[in-house]
mmCIF file with all atom_site columns, C-alpha atoms in Angstrom:
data_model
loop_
_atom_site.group_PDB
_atom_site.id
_atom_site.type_symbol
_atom_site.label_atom_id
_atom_site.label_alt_id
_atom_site.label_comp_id
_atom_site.label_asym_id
_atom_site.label_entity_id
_atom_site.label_seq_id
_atom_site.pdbx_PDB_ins_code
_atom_site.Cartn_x
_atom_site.Cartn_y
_atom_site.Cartn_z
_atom_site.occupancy
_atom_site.B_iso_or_equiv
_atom_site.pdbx_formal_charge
_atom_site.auth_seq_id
_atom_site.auth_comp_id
_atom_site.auth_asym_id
_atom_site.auth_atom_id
_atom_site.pdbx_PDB_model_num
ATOM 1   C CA . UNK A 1 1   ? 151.667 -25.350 140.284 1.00 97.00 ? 1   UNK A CA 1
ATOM 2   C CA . UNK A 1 2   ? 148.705 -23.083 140.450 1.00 98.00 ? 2   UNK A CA 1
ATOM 3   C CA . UNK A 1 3   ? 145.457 -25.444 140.551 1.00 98.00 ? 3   UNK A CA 1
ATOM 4   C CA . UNK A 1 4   ? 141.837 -23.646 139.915 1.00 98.00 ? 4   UNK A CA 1
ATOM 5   C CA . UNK A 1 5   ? 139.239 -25.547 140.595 1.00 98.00 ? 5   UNK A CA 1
ATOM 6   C CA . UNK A 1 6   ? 135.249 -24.784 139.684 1.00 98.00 ? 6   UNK A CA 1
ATOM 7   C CA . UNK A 1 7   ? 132.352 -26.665 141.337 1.00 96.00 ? 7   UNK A CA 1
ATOM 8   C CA . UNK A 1 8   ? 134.647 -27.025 144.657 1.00 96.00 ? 8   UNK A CA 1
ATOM 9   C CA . UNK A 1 9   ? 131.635 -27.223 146.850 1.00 95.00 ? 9   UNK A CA 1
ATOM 10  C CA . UNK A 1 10  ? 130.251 -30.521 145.012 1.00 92.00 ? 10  UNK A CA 1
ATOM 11  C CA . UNK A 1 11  ? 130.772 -33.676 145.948 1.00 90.00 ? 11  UNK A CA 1
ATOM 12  C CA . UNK A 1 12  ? 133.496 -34.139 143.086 1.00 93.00 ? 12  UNK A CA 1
ATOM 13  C CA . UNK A 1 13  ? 134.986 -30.888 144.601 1.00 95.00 ? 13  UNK A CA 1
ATOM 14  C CA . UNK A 1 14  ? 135.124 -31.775 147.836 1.00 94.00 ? 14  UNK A CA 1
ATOM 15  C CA . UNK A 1 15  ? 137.150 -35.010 147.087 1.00 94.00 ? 15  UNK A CA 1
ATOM 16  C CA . UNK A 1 16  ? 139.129 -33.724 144.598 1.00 96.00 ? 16  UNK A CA 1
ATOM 17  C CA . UNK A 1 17  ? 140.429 -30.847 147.226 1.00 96.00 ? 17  UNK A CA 1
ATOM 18  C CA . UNK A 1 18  ? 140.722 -33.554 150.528 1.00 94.00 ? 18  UNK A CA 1
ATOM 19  C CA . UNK A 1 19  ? 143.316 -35.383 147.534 1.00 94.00 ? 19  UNK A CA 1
ATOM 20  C CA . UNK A 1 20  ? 145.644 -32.451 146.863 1.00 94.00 ? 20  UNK A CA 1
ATOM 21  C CA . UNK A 1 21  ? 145.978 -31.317 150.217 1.00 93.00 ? 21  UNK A CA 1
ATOM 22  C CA . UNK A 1 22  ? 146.891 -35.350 151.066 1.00 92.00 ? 22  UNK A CA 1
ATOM 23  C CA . UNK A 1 23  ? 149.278 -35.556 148.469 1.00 92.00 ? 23  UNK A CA 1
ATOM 24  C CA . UNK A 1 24  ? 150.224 -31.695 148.169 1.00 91.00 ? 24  UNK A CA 1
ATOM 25  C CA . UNK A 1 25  ? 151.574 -32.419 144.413 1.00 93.00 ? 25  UNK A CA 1
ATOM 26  C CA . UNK A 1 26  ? 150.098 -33.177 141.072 1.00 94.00 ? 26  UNK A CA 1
ATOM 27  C CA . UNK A 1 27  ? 152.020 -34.984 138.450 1.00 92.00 ? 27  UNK A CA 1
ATOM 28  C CA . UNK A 1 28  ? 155.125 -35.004 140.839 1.00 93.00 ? 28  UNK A CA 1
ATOM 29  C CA . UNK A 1 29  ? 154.880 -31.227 141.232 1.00 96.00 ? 29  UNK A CA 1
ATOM 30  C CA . UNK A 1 30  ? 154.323 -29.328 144.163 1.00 96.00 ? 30  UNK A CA 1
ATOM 31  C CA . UNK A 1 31  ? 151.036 -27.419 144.157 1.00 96.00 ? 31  UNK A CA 1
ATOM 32  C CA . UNK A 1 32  ? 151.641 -23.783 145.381 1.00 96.00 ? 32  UNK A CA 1
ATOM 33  C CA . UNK A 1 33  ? 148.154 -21.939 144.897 1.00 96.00 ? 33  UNK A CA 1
ATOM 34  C CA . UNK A 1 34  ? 144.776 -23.334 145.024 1.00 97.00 ? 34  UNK A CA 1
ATOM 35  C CA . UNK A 1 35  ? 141.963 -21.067 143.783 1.00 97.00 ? 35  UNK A CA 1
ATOM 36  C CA . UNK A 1 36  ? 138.823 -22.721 144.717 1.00 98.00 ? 36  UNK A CA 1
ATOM 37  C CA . UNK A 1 37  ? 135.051 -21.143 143.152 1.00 97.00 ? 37  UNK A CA 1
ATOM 38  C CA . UNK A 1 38  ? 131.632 -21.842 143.395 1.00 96.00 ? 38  UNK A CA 1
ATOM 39  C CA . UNK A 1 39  ? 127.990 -20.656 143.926 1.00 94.00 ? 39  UNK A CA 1
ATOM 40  C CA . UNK A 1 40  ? 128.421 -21.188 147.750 1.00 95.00 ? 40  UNK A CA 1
ATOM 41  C CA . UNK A 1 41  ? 131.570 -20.710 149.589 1.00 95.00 ? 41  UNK A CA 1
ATOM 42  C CA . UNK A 1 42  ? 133.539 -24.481 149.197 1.00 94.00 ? 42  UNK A CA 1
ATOM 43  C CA . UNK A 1 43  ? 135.857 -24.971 152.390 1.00 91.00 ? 43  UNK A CA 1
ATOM 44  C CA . UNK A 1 44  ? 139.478 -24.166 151.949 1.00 91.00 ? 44  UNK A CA 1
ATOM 45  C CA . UNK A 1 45  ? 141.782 -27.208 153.050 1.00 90.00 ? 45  UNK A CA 1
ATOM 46  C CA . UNK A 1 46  ? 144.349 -27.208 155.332 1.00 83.00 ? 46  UNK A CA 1
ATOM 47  C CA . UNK A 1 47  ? 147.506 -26.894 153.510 1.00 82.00 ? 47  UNK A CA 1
ATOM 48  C CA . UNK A 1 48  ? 150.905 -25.561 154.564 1.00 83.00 ? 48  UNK A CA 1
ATOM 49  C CA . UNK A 1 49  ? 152.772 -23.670 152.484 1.00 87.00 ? 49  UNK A CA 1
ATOM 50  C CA . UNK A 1 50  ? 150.070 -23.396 150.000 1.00 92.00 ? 50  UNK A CA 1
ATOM 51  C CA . UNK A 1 51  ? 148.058 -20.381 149.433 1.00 93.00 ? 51  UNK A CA 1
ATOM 52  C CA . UNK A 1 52  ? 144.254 -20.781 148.824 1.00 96.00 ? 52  UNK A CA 1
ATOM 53  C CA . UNK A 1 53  ? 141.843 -18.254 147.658 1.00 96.00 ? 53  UNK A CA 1
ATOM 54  C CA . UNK A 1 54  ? 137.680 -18.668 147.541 1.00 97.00 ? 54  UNK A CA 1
ATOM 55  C CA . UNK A 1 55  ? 135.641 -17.518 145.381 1.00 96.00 ? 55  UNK A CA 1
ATOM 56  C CA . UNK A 1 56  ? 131.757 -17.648 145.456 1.00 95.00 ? 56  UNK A CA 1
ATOM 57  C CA . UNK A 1 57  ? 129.813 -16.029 142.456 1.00 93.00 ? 57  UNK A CA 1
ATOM 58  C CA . UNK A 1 58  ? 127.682 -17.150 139.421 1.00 91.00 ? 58  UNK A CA 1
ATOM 59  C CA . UNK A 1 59  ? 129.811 -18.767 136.906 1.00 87.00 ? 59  UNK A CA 1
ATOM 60  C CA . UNK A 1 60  ? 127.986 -17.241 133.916 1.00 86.00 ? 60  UNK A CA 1
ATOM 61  C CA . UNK A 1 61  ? 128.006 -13.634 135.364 1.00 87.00 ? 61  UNK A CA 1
ATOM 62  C CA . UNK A 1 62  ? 129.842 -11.149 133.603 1.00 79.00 ? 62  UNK A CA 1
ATOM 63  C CA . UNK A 1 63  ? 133.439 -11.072 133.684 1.00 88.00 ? 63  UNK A CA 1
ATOM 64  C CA . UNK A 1 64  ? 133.770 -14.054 136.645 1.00 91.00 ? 64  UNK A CA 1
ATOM 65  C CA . UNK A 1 65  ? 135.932 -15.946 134.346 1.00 94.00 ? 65  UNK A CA 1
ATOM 66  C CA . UNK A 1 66  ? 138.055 -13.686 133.654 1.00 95.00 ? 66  UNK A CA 1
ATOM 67  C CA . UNK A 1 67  ? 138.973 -12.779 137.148 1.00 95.00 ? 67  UNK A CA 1
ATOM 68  C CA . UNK A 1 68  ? 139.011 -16.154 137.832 1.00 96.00 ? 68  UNK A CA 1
ATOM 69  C CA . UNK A 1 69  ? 141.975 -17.197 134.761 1.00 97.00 ? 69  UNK A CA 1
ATOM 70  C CA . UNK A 1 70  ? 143.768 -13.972 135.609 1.00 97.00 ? 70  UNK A CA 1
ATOM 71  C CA . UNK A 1 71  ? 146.250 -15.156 137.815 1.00 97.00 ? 71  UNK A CA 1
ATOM 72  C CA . UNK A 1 72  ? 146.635 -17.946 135.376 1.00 98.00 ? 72  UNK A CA 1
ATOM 73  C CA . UNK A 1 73  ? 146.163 -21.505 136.836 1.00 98.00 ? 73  UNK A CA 1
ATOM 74  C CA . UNK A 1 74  ? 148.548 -24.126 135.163 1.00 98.00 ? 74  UNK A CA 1
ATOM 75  C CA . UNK A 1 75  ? 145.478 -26.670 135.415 1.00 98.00 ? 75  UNK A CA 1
ATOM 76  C CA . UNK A 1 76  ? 141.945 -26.032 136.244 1.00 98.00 ? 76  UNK A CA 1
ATOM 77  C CA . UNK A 1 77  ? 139.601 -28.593 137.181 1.00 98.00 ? 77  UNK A CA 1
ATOM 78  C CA . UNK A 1 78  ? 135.771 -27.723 135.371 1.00 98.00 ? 78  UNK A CA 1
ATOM 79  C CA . UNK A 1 79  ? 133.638 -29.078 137.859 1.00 96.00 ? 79  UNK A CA 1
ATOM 80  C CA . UNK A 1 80  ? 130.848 -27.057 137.949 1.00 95.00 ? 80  UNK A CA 1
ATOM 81  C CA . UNK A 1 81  ? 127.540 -27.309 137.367 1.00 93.00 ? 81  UNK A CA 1
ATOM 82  C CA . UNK A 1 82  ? 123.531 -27.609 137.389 1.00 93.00 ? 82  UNK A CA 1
ATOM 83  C CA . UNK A 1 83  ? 122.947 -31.401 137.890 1.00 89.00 ? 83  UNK A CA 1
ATOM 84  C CA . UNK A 1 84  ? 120.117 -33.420 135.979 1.00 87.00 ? 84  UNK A CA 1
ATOM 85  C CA . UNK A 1 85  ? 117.015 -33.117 137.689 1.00 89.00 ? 85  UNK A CA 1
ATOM 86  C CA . UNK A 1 86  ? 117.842 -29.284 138.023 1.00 92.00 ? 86  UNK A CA 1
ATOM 87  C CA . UNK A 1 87  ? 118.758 -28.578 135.002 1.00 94.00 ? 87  UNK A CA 1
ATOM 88  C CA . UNK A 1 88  ? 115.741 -30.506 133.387 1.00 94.00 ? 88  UNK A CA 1
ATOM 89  C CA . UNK A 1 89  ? 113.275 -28.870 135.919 1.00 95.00 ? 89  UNK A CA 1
ATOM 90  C CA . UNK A 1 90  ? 114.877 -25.138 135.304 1.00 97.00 ? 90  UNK A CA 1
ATOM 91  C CA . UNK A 1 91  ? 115.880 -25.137 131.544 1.00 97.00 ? 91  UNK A CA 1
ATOM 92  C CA . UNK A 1 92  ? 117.399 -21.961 131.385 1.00 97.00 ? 92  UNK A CA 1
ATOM 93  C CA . UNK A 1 93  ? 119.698 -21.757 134.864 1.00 96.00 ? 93  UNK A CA 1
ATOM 94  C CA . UNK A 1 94  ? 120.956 -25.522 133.441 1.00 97.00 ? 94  UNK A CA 1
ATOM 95  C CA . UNK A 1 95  ? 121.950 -23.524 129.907 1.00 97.00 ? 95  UNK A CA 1
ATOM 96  C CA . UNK A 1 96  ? 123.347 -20.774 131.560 1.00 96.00 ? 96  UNK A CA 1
ATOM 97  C CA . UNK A 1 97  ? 125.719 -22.875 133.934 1.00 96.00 ? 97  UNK A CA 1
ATOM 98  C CA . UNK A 1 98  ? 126.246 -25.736 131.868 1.00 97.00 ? 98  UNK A CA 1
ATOM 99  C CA . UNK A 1 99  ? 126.793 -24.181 128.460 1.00 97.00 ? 99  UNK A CA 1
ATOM 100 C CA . UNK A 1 100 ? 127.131 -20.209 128.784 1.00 96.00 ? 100 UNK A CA 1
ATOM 101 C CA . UNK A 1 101 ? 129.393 -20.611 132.454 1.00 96.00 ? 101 UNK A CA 1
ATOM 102 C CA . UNK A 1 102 ? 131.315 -23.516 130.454 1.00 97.00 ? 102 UNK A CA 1
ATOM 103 C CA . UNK A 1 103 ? 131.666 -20.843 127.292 1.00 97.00 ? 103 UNK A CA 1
ATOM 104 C CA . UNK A 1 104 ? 132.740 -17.932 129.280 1.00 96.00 ? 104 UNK A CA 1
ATOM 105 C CA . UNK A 1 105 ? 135.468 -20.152 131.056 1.00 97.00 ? 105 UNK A CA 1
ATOM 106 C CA . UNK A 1 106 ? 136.887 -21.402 127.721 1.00 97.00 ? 106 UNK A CA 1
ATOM 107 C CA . UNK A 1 107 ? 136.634 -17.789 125.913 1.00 97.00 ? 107 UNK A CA 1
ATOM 108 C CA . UNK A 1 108 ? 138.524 -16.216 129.517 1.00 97.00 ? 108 UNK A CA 1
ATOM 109 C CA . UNK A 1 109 ? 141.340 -18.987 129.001 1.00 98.00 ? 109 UNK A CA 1
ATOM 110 C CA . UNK A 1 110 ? 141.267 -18.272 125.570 1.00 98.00 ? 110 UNK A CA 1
ATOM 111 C CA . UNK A 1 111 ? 141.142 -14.541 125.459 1.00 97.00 ? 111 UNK A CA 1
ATOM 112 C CA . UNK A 1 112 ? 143.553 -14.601 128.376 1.00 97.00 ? 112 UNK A CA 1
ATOM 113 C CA . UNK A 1 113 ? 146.401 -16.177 125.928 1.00 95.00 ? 113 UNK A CA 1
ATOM 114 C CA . UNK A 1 114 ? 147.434 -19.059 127.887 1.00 96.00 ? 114 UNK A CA 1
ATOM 115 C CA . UNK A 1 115 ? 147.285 -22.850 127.582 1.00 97.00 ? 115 UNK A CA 1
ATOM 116 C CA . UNK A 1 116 ? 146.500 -24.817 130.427 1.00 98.00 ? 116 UNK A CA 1
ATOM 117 C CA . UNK A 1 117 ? 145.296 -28.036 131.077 1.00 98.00 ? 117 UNK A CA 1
ATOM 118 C CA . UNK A 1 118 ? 141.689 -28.216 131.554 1.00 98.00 ? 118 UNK A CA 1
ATOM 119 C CA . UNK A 1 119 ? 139.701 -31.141 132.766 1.00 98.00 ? 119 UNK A CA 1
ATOM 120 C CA . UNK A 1 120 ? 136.190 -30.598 131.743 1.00 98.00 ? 120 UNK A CA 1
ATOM 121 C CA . UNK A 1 121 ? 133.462 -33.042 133.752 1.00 96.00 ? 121 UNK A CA 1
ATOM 122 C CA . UNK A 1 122 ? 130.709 -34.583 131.829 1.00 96.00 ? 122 UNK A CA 1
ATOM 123 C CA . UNK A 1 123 ? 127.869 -37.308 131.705 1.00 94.00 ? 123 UNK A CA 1
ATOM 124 C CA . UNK A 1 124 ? 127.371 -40.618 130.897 1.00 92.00 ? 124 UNK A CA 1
ATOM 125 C CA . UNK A 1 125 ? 123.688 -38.738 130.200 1.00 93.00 ? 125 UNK A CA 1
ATOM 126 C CA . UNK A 1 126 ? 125.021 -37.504 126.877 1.00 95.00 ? 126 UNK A CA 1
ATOM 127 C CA . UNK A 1 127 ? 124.093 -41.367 125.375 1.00 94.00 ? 127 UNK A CA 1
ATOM 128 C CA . UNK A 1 128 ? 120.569 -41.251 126.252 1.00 89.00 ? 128 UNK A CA 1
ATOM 129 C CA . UNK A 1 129 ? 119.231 -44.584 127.558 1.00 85.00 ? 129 UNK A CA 1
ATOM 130 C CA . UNK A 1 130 ? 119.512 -47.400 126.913 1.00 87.00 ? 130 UNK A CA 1
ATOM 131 C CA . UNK A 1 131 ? 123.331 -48.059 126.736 1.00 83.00 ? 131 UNK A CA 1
ATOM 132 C CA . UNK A 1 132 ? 125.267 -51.773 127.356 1.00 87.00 ? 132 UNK A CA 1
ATOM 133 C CA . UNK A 1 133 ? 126.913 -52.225 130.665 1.00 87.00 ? 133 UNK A CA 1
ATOM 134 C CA . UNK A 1 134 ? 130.312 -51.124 128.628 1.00 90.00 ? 134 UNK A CA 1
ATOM 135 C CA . UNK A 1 135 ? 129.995 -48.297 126.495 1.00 89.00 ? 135 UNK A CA 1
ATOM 136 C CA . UNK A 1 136 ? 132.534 -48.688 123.367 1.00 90.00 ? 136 UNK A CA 1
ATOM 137 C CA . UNK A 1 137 ? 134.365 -45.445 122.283 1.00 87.00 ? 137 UNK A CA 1
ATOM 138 C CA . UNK A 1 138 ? 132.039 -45.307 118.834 1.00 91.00 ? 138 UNK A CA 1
ATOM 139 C CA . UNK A 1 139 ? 128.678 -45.254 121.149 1.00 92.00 ? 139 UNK A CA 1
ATOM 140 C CA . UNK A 1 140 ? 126.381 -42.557 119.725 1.00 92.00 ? 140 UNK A CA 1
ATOM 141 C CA . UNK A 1 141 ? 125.867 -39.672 121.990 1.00 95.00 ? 141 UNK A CA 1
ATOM 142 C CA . UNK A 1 142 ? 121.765 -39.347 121.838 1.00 95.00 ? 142 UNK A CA 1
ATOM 143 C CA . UNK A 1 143 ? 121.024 -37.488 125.109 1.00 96.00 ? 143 UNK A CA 1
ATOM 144 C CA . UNK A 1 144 ? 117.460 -37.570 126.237 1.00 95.00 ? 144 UNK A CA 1
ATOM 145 C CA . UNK A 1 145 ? 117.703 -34.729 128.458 1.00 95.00 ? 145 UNK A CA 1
ATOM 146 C CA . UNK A 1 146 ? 118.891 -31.187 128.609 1.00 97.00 ? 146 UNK A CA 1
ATOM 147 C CA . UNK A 1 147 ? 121.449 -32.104 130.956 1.00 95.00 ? 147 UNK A CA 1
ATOM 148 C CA . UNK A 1 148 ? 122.473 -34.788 128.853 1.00 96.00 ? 148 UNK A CA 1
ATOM 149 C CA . UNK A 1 149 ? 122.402 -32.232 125.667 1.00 97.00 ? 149 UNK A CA 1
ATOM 150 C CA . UNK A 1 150 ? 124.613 -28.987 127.622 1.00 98.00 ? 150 UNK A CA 1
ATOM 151 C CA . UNK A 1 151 ? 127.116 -31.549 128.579 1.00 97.00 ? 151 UNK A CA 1
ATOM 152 C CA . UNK A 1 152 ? 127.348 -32.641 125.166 1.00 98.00 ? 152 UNK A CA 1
ATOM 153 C CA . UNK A 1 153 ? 127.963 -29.388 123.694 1.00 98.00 ? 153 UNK A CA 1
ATOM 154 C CA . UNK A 1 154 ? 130.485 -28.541 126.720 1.00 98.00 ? 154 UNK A CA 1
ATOM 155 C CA . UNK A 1 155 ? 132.338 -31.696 124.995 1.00 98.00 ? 155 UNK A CA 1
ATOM 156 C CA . UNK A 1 156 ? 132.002 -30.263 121.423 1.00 98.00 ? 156 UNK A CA 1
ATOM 157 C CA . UNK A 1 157 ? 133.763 -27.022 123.103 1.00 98.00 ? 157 UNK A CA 1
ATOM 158 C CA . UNK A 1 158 ? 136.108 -28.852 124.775 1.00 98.00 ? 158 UNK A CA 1
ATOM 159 C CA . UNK A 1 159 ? 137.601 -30.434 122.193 1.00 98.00 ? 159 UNK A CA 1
ATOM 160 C CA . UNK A 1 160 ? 137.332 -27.440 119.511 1.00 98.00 ? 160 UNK A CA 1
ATOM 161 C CA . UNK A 1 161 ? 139.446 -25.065 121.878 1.00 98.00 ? 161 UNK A CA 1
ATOM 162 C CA . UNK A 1 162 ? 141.689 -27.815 121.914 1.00 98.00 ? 162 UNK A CA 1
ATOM 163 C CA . UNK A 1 163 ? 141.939 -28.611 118.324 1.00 98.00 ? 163 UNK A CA 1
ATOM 164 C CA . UNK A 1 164 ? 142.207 -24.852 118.364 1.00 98.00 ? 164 UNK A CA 1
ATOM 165 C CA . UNK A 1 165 ? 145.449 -24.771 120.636 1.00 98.00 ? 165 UNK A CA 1
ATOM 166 C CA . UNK A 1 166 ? 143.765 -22.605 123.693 1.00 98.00 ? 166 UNK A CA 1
ATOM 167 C CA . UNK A 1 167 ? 144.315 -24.930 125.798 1.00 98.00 ? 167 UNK A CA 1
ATOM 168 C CA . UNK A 1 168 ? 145.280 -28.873 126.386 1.00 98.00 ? 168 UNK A CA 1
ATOM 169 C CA . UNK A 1 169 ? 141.405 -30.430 127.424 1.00 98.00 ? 169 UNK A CA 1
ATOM 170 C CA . UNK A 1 170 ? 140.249 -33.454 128.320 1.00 98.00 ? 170 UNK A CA 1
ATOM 171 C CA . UNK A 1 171 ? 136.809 -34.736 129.196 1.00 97.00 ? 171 UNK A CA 1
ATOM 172 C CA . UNK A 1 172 ? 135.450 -37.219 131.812 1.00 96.00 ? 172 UNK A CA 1
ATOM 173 C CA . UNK A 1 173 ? 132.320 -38.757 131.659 1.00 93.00 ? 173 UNK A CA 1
ATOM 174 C CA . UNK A 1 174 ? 130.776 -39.305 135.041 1.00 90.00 ? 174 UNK A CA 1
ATOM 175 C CA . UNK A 1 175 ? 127.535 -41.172 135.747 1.00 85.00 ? 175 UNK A CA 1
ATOM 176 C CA . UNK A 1 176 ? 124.970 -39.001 137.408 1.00 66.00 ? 176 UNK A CA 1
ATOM 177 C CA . UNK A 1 177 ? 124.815 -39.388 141.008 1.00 64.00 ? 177 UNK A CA 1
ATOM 178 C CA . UNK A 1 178 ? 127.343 -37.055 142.222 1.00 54.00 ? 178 UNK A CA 1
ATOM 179 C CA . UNK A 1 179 ? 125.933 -34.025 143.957 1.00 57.00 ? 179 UNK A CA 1
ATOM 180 C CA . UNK A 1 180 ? 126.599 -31.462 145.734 1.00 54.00 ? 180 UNK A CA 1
ATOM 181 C CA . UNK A 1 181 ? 126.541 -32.555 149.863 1.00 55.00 ? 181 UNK A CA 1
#
């Protein structure tokens, strides 16, 4: 199993990558390649047998994608991304991460012709505030911020290209505290 893996310099990242190279499979199957991007170089694990590439580069910049879903990754982890305060205090890097990096990965997959499984990372920030301790699946997404709104749309995306067939995605919503280190 080939395993890509944006935002692998983040907190999320970080743990996600210590896991694989733990358990060194993924739904019972061996992971063989590891292709690991983000703005700053994110640490390549330890893992024998398995080969890892990094990749550092703006998500958003022209053509990064597509290199990036060219060797065509069986799942890739969507991790990246401005975080709250940053993208509220710096409205257009948070749309061109958040929404035109998320984009250009989705279009890449999609132009690329291939249909892996995508796990997209989002925000409890898409409801807004104030929300009940347990948010019930017909909550109304009302976010307050930018953030809140590009990880919103990323969601919209998300589940279009998957209504769509281009790939098989599925969203978490994480509250907003993790950073990068």
């Amino acid at each position: 199993m080939r395993v890509l893996i944006t935002g692998a310099a983040g907190m999320v990242g970080r743990k996600l990558i210590a896991r694989l190279a733990k358990d060194g499979t993924l739904s019972g199957r061996k992971i063989a390649a590891l292709d690991l991007h983000d703005i700053v170089p994110p640490q390549a694990p330890a893992l024998e047998g398995v080969g890892v590439t990094i990749h550092t580069g703006d998500l958003a910049a022209a053509s990064a994608m597509e290199r990036l879903v060219a060797p065509r990754p069986d799942l890739i982890f969507h991790l990246a991304g401005v975080v709250s305060g940053e993208a509220e205090a710096n409205f257009d890097l948070g749309y061109r991460v958040n929404l035109d990096g998320t984009r250009a990965l989705f279009d890449a997959i999609r132009l690329a012709g291939f249909a892996p499984r995508v796990v997209f990372t989002s925000s409890i920030a898409v409801f807004g505030a104030p929300f009940p301790d347990i948010i019930p699946d017909e909550f109304h997404p009302t976010p307050l911020t930018s953030y809140g709104t590009q990880k919103l749309m990323g969601e919209a995306l998300l589940a279009d290209y998957t209504r769509r067939g281009f790939f098989d995605g599925i969203g978490i919503r994480l509250p907003t505290i993790c950073v990068r280190p």
